């Protein structure tokens, strides 16, 4: 077989452009597979190790205020292996260089320093020493965003009280791998921090002496988390227990799980598209190659080569192309995977991430790609290899053509001969034409989907931050206070407008379906916090009854007119039935709303408020923050502009990287399909085209025949691809719906245009390269040989 | 019979060297050649003697290395690609050993492919009638025999009323009976339309249908015979 192998090698060189284009498509599929699989393995592996090493708890609960004596009974619950209780307090930090208030979650550390569960991973410094009340450990995301080192001091308000704190350590925690400010979906390390400090000073500040409001448990191997939750809830109920939950509802863990799910999806959807395209391309290229070698194959067989030997010979060619692609794909996928892991490290605060590329992933990639190649090539190879030599040595008779449907209908009268050639050629092999169209369309759809991410983010920002939440500042009070507090806020210099709100944690129930969320009381006619319906129009709150997010209505299986049981989880415990009045659209979280007066009546609390939305002059924000900091009733302040900016910064970086790779991958498919189609058309038809040149046709005129056919394929593929992209975007958006956030399935004209542009560029490049071949065609050479 | 002496092709000291890197192949070594208006000329010679090379240069498919060649007033040796295309479009008809029809077009449409871009052509019907294929006009190449395909190729070549018809082994792929039909078509075109015709062949018998016979060998014109009598293809045997 040595001579045959040399033949194979030369043929490969002869079609290196086409082989490379196919290898690139295979590489695209392999790279996305390796990228998403290795990233997934890395994240999951590190997560598991970190959870184990830092003892991530398995059951979590919040309550209002429970005495520490209760801990003994909790530890006694069957199956509970370890218990850790703490005090969690909202606060604000003020950094000298940073104008906006930083929202902080302040957590207590046990007297021993390191907690038993959800242990801290110290990146630098140390834990606070016993008795040093001003010492704190700072979350690493925030520390690196502000370049804070141990030793730095700053002012903070914890539960309305100002104090000076000193950073002694920087740490991460398995609880806060995804560090999310409540109400947000993207971590904002600049304006959200987690602080750990000693138990005693925090308990004192918060009025929680020898008490706790957060607890986490480790359930042993034999224990059932469900049973533990049941018992725990019962124990905590008298102390304002808000219902325990497992890891599944732990925010950081949930976001990680969502991310894993998306990676898994990416590990299948993209490789399938790429490898299907690669299989198709291999099929057409090998078919063409074998058609040109029909008589050579016959001669080999006449010399005594067996059919299987010839089948293997050509399959080897396909295998070599695919393996080159797999090699490139694994290299690219590993490289991108490492980059991706670094990117993840910016968003997910893993103490460490060890990049893993399992041999199984590499082998899997190769096997899947080879299977796709076999799928594409086998049929063509067997068909030609098993042809009887005598028959194969006959010259191929001219291809069978017939008038097109159009012409049979009598509509072909005015067509020029070149135009007729284009149409008849397309109609002669409709499957090939359709598959080429499908391939280019697949590429367009991937491009549309790339644009869709940006569009969705823009739309969410527009909807959520420019239409629904329009405040500059949100303040929340330590506890509900009288409406009169508004006067002192509105009189602040620079504050132009203010809207009160009342929030209360509730459990909503419809039969066996329950959901915990906050019920917000708002005033009608507000300008800062507005509720929008699905048409983005402002919805008024009814005098009685609930307005809930449409997604929540789906989860609870209620529609307007149905009744929900509302159980308040704070203050006066009330259980009341309230009708659902209407639904609103929201993309982040799920909430319930009521007219503020109605809510207060329900709570029997008079006109109290728990916070306010404020509009303020941007130039005076520093002054406003300074004044707010000095108001002891204010628990926390957050700045909307800041949230928006960081949302965009984080998103934009990731989007840009994503869009870049996405465009390259999609363009690979487009060029692969268009270039190969053009090359094969050129090789199949160079004889015809040369004849026409001899007859006096110009280069431009014969290019029309070849490139016209390409143009038709591309122009048919674009609308199909845009439509497919729209469907794919909707599918992706739907698959990401959860109560955490919903992704709107919007695609802007800009994304469609971008996809179209890239496809057209790919088409023009492929067309130009074939045009060059046409211009260089040696007429005499082409015509003197027998086909 | 008298031979019209107006020369439409004039080639002088024509040389063609194929530069193949290390080796240089001398295909033509100083050829002087004329083709007269309306005449039927046959080019004979052993394989590799340069017949096709000469014909391709005359037809504007290839360029000479040295020497001059002119079609009437047009200097082919210095024409550019665009001029050569226009020259082929207006004045030259080609017929090759392999018919090179366009498989996706019917016989009539294959001819129409030329008439569409020519000035004052015959209609495809007229051209096909001339080669005796008026009843096969709507057949695709795959539905025609080799000889019929070659006759369509001839119809296609002459449909633009070219001044010259160049045929490179037009019967090379055909049996003698079919070959005769093809030669008859060429003969008819030459006689009725007065198209100057050059036919390359390996077959000495065929040279009897010519006015003049040019013998080539090793890149030279060895001799030129003038036939006293021009036979009709029917009378030829091989
Ligand atoms: N493209 C080319 N490259 C290199 N050499 C060539 C090329 N075309 C022709 N030749 C050489 O030029 C010489 C003349 O070739 P040409 O085709 O004109 O011969 P011919 O008389 O037509 O022969 P035949 O009767 O076999 O067709 C030959 O030696 C041939 O090998
Ligand atoms: Mg020849």
PDB file of C-alpha atoms and ligand atoms in Angstrom, chain A residues 784, chain B residues 46-53 56 97 168-169 200 202, ligand 2:
ATOM      1  CA  UNK A 784      -7.635  18.169 -24.505  1.00  0.00           C
TER       2      UNK A 784
ATOM      3  CA  UNK B  46       3.006  12.316 -36.334  1.00  0.00           C
ATOM      4  CA  UNK B  47       2.050  12.675 -32.737  1.00  0.00           C
ATOM      5  CA  UNK B  48       3.916  15.493 -31.026  1.00  0.00           C
ATOM      6  CA  UNK B  49       4.794  17.245 -34.275  1.00  0.00           C
ATOM      7  CA  UNK B  50       3.106  20.496 -33.189  1.00  0.00           C
ATOM      8  CA  UNK B  51      -0.222  20.414 -35.031  1.00  0.00           C
ATOM      9  CA  UNK B  52      -2.406  21.218 -32.054  1.00  0.00           C
ATOM     10  CA  UNK B  53       0.024  23.856 -30.866  1.00  0.00           C
ATOM     11  CA  UNK B  56      -4.333  26.739 -30.796  1.00  0.00           C
ATOM     12  CA  UNK B  97     -11.813  15.658 -30.404  1.00  0.00           C
ATOM     13  CA  UNK B 168      -8.546  19.269 -33.901  1.00  0.00           C
ATOM     14  CA  UNK B 169      -9.050  15.577 -34.647  1.00  0.00           C
ATOM     15  CA  UNK B 200      -6.038  18.159 -37.923  1.00  0.00           C
ATOM     16  CA  UNK B 202      -3.767  11.412 -38.134  1.00  0.00           C
TER      17      UNK B 202
HETATM   18 MG1  LIG C   2      -2.834  17.240 -31.090  1.00  0.00          MG
END
